[in-house]
PDB file of N, CA, C and O in Angstrom:
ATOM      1  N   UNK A  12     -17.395 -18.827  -3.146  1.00  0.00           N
ATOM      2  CA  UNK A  12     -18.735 -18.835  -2.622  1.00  0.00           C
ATOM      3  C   UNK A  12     -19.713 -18.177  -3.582  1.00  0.00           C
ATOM      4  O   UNK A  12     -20.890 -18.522  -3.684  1.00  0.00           O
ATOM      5  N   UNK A  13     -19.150 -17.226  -4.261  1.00  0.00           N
ATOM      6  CA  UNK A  13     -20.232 -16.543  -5.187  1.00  0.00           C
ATOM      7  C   UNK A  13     -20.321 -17.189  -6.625  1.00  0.00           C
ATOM      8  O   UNK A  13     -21.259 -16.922  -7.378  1.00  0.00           O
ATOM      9  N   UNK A  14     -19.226 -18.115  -6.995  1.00  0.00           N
ATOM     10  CA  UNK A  14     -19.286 -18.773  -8.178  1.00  0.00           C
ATOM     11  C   UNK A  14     -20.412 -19.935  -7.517  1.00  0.00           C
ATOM     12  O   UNK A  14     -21.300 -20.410  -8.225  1.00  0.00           O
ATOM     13  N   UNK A  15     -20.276 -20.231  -6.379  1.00  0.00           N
ATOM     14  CA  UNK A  15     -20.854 -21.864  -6.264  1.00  0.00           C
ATOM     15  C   UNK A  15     -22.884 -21.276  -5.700  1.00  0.00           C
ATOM     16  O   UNK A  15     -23.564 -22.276  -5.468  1.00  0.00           O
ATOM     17  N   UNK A  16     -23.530 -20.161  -5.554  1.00  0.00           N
ATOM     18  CA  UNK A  16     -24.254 -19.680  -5.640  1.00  0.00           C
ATOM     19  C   UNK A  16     -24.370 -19.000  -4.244  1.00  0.00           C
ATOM     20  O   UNK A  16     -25.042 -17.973  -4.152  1.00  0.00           O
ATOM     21  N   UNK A  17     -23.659 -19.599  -2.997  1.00  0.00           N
ATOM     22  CA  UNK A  17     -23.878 -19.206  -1.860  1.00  0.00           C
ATOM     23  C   UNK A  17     -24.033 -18.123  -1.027  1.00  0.00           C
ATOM     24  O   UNK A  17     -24.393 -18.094   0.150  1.00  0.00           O
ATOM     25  N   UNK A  18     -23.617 -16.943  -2.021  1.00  0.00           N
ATOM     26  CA  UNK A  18     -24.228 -16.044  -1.804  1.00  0.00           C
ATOM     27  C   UNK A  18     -25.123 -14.654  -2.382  1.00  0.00           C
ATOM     28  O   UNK A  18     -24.858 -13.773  -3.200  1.00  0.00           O
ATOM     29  N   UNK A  19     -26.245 -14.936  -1.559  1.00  0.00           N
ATOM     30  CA  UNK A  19     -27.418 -13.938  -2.019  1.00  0.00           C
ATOM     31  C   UNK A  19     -27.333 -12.611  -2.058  1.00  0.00           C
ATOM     32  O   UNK A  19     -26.901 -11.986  -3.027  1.00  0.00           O
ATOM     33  N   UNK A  20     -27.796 -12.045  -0.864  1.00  0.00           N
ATOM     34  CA  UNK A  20     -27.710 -10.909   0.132  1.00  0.00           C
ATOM     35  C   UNK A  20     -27.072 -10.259   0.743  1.00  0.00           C
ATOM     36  O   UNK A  20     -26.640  -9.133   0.497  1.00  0.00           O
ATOM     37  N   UNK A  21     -26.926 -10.990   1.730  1.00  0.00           N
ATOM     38  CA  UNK A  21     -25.850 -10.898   2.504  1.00  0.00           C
ATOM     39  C   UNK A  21     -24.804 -11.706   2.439  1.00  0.00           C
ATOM     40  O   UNK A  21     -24.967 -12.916   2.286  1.00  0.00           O
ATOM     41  N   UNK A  22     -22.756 -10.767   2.622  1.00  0.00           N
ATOM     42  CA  UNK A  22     -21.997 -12.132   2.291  1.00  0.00           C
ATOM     43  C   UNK A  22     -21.523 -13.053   3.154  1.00  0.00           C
ATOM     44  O   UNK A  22     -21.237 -12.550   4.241  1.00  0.00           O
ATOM     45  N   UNK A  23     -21.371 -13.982   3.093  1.00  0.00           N
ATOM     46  CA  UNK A  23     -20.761 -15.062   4.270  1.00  0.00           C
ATOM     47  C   UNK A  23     -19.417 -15.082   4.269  1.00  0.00           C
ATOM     48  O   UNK A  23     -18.803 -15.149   3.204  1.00  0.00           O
ATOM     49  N   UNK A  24     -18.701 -15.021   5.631  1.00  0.00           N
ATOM     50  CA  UNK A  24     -17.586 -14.573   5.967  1.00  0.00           C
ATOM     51  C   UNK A  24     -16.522 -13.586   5.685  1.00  0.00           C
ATOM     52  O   UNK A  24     -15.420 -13.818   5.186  1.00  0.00           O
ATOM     53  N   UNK A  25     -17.004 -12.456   6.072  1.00  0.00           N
ATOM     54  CA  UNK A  25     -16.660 -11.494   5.917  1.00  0.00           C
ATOM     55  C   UNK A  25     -14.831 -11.238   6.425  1.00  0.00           C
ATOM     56  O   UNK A  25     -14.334 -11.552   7.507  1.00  0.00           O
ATOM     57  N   UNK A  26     -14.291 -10.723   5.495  1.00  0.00           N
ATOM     58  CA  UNK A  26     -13.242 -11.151   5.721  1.00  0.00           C
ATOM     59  C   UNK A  26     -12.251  -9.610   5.230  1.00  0.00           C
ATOM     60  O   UNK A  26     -12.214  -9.275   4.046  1.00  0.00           O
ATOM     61  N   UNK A  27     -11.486  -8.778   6.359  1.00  0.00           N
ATOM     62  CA  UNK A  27     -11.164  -7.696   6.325  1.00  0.00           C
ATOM     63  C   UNK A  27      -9.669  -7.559   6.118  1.00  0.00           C
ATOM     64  O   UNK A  27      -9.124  -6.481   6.355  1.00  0.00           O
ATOM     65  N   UNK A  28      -8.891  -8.748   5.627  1.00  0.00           N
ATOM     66  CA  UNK A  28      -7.717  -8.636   5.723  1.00  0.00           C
ATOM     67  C   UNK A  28      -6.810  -7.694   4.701  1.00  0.00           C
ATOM     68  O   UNK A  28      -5.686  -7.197   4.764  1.00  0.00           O
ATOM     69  N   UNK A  29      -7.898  -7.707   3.711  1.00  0.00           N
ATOM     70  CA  UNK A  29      -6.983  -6.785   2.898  1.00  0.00           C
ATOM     71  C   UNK A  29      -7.091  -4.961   3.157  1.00  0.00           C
ATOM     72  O   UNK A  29      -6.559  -4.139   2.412  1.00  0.00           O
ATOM     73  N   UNK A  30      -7.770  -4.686   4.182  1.00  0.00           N
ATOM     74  CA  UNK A  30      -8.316  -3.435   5.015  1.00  0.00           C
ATOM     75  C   UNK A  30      -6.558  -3.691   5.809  1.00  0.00           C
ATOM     76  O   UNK A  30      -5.548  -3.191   5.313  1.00  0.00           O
ATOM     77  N   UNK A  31      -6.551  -4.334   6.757  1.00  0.00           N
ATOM     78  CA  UNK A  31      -6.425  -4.441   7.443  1.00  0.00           C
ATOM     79  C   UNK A  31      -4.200  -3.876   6.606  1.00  0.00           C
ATOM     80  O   UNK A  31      -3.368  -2.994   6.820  1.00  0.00           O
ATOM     81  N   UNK A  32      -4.288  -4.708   6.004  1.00  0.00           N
ATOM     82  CA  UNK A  32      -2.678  -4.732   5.152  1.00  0.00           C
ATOM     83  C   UNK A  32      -2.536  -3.118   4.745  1.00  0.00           C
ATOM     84  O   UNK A  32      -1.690  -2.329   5.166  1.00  0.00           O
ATOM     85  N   UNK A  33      -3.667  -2.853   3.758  1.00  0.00           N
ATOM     86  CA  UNK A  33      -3.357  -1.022   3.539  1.00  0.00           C
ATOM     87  C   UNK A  33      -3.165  -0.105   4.735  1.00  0.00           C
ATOM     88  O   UNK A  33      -2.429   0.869   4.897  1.00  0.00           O
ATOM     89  N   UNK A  34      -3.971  -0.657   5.457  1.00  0.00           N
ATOM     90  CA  UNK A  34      -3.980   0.543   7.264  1.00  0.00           C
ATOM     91  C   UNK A  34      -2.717   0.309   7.400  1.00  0.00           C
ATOM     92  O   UNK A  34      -2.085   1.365   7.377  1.00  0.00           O
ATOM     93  N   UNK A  35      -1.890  -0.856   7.569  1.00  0.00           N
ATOM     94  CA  UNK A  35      -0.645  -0.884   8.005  1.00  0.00           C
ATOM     95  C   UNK A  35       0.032  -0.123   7.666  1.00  0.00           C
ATOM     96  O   UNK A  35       0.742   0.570   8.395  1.00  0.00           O
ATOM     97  N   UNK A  36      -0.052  -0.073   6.194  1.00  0.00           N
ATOM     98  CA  UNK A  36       1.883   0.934   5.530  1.00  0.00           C
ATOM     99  C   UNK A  36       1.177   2.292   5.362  1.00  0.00           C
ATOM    100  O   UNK A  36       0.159   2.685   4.792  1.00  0.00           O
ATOM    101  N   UNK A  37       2.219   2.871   6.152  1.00  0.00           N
ATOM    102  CA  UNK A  37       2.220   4.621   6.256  1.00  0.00           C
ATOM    103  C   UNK A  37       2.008   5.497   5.423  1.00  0.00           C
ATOM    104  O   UNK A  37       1.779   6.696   5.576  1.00  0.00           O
ATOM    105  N   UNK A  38       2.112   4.697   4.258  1.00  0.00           N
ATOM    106  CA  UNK A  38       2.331   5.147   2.501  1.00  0.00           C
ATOM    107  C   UNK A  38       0.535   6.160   2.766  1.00  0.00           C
ATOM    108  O   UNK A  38       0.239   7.306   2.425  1.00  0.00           O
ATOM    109  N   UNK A  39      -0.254   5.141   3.458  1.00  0.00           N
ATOM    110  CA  UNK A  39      -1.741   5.576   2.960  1.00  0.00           C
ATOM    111  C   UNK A  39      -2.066   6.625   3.899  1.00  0.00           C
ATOM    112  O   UNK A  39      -3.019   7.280   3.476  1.00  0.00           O
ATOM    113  N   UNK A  40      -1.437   7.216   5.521  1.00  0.00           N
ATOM    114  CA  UNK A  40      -1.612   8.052   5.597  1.00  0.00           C
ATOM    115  C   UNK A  40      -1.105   9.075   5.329  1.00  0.00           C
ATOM    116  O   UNK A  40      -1.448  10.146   5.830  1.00  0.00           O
ATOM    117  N   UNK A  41       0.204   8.873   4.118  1.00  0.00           N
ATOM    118  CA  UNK A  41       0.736   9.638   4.104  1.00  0.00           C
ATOM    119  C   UNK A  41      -0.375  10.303   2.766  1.00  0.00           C
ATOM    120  O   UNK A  41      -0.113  11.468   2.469  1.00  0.00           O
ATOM    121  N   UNK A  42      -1.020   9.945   2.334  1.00  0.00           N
ATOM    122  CA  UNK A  42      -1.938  10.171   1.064  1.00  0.00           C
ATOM    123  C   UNK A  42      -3.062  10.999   1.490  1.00  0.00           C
ATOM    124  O   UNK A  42      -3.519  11.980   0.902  1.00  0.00           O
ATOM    125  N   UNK A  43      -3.453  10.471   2.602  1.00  0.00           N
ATOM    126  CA  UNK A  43      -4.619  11.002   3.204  1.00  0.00           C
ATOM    127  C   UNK A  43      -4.114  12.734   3.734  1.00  0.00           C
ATOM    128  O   UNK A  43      -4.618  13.802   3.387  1.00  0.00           O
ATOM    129  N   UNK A  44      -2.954  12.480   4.676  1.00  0.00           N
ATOM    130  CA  UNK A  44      -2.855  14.021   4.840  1.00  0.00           C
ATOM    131  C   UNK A  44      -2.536  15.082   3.913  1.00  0.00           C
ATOM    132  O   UNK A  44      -2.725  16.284   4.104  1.00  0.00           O
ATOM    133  N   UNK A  45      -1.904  14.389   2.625  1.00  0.00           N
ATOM    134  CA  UNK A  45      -1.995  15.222   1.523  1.00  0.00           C
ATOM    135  C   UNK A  45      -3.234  15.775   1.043  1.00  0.00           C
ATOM    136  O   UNK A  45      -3.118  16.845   0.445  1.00  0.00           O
ATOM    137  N   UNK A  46      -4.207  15.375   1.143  1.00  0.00           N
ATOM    138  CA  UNK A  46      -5.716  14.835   0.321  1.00  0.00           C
ATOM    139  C   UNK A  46      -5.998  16.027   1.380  1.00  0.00           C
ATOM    140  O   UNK A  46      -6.084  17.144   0.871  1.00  0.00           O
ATOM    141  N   UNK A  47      -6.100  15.971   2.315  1.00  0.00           N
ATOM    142  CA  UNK A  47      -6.732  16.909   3.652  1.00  0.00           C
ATOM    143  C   UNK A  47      -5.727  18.438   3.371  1.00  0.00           C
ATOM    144  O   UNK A  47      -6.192  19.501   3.783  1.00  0.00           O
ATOM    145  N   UNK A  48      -4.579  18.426   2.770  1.00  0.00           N
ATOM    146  CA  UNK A  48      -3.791  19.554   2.839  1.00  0.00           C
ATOM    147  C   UNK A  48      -4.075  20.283   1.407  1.00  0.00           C
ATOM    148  O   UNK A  48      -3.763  21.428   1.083  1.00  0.00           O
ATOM    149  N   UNK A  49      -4.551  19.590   0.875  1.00  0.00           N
ATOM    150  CA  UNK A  49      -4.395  19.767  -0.821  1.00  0.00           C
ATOM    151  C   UNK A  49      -5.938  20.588  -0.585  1.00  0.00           C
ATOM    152  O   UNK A  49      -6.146  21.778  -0.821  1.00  0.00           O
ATOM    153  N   UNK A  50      -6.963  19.549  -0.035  1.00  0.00           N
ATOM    154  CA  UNK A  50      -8.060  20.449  -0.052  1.00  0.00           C
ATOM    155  C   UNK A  50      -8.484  21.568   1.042  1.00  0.00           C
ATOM    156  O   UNK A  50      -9.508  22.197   0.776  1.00  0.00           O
ATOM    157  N   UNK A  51      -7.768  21.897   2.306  1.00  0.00           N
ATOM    158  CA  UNK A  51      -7.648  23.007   2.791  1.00  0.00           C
ATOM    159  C   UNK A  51      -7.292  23.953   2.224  1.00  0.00           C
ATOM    160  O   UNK A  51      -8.079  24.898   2.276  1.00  0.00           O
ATOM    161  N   UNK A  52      -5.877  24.185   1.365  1.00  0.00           N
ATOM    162  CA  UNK A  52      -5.581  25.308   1.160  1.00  0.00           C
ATOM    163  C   UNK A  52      -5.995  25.647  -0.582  1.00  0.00           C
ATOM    164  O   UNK A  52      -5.824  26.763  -1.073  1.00  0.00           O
ATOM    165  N   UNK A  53      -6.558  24.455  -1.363  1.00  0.00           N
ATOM    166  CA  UNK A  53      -6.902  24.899  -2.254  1.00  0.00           C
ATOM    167  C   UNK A  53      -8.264  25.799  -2.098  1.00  0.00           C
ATOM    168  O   UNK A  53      -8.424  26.701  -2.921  1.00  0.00           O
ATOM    169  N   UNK A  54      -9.057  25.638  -1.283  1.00  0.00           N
ATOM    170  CA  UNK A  54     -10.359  26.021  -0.365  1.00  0.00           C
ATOM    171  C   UNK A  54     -10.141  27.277  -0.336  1.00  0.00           C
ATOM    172  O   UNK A  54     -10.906  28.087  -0.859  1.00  0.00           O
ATOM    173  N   UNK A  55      -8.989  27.616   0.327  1.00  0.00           N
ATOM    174  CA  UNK A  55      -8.800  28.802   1.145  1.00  0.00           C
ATOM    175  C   UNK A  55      -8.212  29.968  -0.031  1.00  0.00           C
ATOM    176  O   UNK A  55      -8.577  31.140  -0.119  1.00  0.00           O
ATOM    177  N   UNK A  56      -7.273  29.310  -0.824  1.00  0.00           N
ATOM    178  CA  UNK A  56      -6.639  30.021  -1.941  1.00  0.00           C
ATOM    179  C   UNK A  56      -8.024  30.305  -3.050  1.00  0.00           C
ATOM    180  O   UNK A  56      -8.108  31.370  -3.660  1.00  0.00           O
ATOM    181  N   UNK A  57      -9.056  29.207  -3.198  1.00  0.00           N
ATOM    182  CA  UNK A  57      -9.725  29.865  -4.222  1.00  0.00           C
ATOM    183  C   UNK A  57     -10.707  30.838  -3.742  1.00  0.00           C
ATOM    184  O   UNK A  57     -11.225  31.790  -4.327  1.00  0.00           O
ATOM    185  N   UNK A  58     -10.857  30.374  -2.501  1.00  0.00           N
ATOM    186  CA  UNK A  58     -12.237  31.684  -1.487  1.00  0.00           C
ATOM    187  C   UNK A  58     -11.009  33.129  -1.963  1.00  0.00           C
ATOM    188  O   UNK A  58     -11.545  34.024  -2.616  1.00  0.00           O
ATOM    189  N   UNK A  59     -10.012  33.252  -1.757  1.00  0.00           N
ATOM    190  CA  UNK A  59      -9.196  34.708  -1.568  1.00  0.00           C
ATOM    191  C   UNK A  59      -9.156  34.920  -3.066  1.00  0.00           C
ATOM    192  O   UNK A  59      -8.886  36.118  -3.146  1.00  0.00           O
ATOM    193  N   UNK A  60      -9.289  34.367  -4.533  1.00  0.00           N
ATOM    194  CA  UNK A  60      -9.155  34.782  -4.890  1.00  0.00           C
ATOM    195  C   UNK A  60     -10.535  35.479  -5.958  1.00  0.00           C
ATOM    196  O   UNK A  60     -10.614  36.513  -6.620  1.00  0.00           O
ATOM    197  N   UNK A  61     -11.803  33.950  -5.630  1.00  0.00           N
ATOM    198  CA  UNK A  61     -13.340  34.608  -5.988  1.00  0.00           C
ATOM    199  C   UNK A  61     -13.640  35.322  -5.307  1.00  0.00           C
ATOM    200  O   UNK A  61     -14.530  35.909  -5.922  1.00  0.00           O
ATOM    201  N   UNK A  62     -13.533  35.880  -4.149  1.00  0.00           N
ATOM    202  CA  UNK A  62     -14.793  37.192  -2.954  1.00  0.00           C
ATOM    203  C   UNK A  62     -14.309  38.087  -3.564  1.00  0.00           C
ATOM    204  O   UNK A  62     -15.284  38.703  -3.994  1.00  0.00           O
ATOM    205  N   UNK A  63     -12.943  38.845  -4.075  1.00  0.00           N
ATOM    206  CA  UNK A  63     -12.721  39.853  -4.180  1.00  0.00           C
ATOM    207  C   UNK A  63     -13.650  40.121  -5.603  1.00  0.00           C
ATOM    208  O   UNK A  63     -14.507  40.961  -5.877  1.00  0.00           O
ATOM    209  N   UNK A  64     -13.135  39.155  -6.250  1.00  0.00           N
ATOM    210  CA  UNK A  64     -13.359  39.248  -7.647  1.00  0.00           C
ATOM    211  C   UNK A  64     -15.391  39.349  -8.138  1.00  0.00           C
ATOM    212  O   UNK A  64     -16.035  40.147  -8.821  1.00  0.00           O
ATOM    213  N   UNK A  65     -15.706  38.296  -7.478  1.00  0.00           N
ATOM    214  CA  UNK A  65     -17.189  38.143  -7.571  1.00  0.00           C
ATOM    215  C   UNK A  65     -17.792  39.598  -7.295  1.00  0.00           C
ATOM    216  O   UNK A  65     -18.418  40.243  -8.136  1.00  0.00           O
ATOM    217  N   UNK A  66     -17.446  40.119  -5.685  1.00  0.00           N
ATOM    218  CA  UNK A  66     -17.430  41.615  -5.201  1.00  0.00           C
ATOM    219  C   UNK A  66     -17.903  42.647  -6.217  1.00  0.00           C
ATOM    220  O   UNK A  66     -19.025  43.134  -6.357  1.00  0.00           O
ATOM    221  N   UNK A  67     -16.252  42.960  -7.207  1.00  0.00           N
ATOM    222  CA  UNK A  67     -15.805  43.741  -7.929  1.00  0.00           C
ATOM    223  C   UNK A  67     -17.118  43.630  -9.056  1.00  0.00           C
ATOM    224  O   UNK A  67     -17.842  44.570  -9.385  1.00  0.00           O
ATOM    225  N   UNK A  68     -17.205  42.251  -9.532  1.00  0.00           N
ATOM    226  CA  UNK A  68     -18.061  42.157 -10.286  1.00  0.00           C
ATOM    227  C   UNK A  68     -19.779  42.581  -9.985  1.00  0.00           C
ATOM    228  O   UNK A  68     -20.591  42.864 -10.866  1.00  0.00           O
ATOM    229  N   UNK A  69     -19.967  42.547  -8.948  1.00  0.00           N
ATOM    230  CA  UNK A  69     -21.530  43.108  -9.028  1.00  0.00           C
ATOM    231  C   UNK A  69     -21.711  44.641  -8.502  1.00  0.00           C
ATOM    232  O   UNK A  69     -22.657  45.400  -8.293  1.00  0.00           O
ATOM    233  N   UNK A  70     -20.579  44.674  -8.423  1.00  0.00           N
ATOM    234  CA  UNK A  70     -21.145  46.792  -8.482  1.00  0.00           C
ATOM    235  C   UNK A  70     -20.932  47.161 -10.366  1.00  0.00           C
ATOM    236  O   UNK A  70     -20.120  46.951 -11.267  1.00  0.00           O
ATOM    237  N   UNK A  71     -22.460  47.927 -10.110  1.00  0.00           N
ATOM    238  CA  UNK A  71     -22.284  48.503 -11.484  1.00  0.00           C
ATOM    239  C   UNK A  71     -21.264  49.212 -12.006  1.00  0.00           C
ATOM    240  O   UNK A  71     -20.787  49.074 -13.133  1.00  0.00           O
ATOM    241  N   UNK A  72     -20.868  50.132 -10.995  1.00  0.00           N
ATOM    242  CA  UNK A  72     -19.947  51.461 -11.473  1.00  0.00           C
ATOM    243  C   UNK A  72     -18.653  51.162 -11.868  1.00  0.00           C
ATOM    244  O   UNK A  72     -17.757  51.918 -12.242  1.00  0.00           O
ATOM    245  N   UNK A  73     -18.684  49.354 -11.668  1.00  0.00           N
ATOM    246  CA  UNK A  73     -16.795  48.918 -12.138  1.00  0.00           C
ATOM    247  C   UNK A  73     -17.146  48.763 -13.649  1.00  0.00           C
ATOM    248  O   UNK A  73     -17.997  48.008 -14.120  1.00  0.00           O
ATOM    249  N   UNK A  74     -16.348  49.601 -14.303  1.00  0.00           N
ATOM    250  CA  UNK A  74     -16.206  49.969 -16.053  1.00  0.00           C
ATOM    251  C   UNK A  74     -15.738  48.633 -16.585  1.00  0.00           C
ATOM    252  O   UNK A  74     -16.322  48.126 -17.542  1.00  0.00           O
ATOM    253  N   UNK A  75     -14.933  48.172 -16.129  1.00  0.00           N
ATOM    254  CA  UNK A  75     -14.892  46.716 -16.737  1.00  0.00           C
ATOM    255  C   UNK A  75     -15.592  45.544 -16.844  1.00  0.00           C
ATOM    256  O   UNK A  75     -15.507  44.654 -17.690  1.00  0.00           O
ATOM    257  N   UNK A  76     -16.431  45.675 -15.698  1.00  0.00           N
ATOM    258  CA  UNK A  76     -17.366  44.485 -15.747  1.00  0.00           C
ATOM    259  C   UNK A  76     -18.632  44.517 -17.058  1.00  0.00           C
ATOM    260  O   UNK A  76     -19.741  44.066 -16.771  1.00  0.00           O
ATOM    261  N   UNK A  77     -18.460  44.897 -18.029  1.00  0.00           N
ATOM    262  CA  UNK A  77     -18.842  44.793 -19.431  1.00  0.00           C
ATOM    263  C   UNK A  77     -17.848  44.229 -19.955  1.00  0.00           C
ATOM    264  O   UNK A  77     -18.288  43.811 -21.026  1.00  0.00           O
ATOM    265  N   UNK A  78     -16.583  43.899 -19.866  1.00  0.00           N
ATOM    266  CA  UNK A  78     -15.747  43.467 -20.552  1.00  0.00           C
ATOM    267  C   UNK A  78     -15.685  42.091 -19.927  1.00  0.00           C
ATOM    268  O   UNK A  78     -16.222  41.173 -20.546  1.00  0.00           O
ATOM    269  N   UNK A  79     -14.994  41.798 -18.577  1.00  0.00           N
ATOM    270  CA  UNK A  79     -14.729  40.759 -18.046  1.00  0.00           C
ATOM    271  C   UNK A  79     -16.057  40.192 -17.544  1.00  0.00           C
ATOM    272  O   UNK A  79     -15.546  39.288 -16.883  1.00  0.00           O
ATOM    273  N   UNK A  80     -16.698  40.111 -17.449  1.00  0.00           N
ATOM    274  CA  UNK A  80     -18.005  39.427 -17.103  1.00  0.00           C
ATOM    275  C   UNK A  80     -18.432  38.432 -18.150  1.00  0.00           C
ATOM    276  O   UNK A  80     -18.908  37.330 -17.878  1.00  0.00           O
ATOM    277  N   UNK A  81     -18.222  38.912 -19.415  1.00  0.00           N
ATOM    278  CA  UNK A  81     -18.709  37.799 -20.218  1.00  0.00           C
ATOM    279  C   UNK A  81     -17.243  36.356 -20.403  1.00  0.00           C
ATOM    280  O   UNK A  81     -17.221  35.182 -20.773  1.00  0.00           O
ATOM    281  N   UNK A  82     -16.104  37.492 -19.827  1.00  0.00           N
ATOM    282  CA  UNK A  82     -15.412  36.223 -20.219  1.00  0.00           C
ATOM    283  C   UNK A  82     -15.302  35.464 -19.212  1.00  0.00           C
ATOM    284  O   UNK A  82     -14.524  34.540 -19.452  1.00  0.00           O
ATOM    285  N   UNK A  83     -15.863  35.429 -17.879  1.00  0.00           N
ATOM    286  CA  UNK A  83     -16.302  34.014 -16.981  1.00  0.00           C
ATOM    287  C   UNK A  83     -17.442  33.186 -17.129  1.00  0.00           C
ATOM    288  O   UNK A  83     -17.564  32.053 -16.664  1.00  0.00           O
ATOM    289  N   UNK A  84     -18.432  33.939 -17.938  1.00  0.00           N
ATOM    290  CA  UNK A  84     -19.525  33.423 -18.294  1.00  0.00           C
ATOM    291  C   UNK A  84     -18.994  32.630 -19.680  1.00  0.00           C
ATOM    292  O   UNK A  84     -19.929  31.861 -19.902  1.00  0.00           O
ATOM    293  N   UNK A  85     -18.311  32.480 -20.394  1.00  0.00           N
ATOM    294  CA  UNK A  85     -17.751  31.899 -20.801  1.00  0.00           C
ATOM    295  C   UNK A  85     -16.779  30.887 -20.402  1.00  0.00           C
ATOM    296  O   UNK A  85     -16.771  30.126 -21.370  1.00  0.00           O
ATOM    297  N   UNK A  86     -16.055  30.490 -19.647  1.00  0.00           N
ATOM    298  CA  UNK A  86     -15.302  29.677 -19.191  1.00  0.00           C
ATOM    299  C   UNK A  86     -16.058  28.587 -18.696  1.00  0.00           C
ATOM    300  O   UNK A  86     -15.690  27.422 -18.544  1.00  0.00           O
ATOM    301  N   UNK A  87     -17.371  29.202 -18.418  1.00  0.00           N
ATOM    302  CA  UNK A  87     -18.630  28.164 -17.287  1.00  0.00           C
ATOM    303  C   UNK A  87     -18.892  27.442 -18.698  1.00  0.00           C
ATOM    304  O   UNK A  87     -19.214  26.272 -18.489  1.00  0.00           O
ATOM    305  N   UNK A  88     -18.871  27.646 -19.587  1.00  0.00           N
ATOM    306  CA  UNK A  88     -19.782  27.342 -20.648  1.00  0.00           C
ATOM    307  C   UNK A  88     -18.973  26.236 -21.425  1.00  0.00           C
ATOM    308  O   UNK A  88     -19.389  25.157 -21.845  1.00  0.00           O
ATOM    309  N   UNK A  89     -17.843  26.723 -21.500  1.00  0.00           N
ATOM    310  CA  UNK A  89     -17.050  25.908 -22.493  1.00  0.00           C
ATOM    311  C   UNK A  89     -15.813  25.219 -21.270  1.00  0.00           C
ATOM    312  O   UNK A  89     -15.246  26.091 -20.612  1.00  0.00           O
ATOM    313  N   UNK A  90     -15.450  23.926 -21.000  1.00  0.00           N
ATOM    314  CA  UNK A  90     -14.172  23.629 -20.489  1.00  0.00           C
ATOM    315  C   UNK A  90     -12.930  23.889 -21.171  1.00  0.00           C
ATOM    316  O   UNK A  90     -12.928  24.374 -22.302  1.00  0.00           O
ATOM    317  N   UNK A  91     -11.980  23.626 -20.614  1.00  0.00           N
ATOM    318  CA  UNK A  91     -10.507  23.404 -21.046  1.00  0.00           C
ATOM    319  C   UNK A  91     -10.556  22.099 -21.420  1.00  0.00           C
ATOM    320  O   UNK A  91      -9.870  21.932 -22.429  1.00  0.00           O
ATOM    321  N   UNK A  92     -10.897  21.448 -21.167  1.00  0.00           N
ATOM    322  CA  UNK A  92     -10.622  19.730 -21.833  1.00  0.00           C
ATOM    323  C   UNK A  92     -11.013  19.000 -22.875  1.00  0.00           C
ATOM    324  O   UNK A  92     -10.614  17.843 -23.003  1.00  0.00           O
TER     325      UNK A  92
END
């Protein structure tokens, strides 16, 4: 239909079967609850390990934060890749 010009805008006959084949096999929710597990606890693991740290970092009186401060401000700056 789209080689022969027939469609513009909107498409003509909409057709969901290949929706319909992935919903079937379990494979895809099994992906999805990973996807949902992967990003809960990565969430949760990186909140526990920036609050403390961010914290630490904005009181003056921590002696290190002249040292380690520039090296996150660095990491922002430059990637690993």
């Amino acid at each position: 239909m789209v080689n022969q010009g027939q469609v513009i805008l909107w498409p003509k006959d909409i057709n969901l079967y290949g929706y319909e084949q992935i919903f079937k096999d379990t494979r895809i929710w099994q992906g999805y609850k990973n996807t949902i597990i992967y990003t809960v606890l990565g969430t949760l693991l990186n909140l526990l390990v920036t609050l403390p740290a961010a914290y630490a970092l904005s009181q003056r009186k921590f002696r290190a934060r002249r040292f380690i401060m520039p090296l996150f401000v660095i990491t922002m700056y430059f990637g690993g890749a």
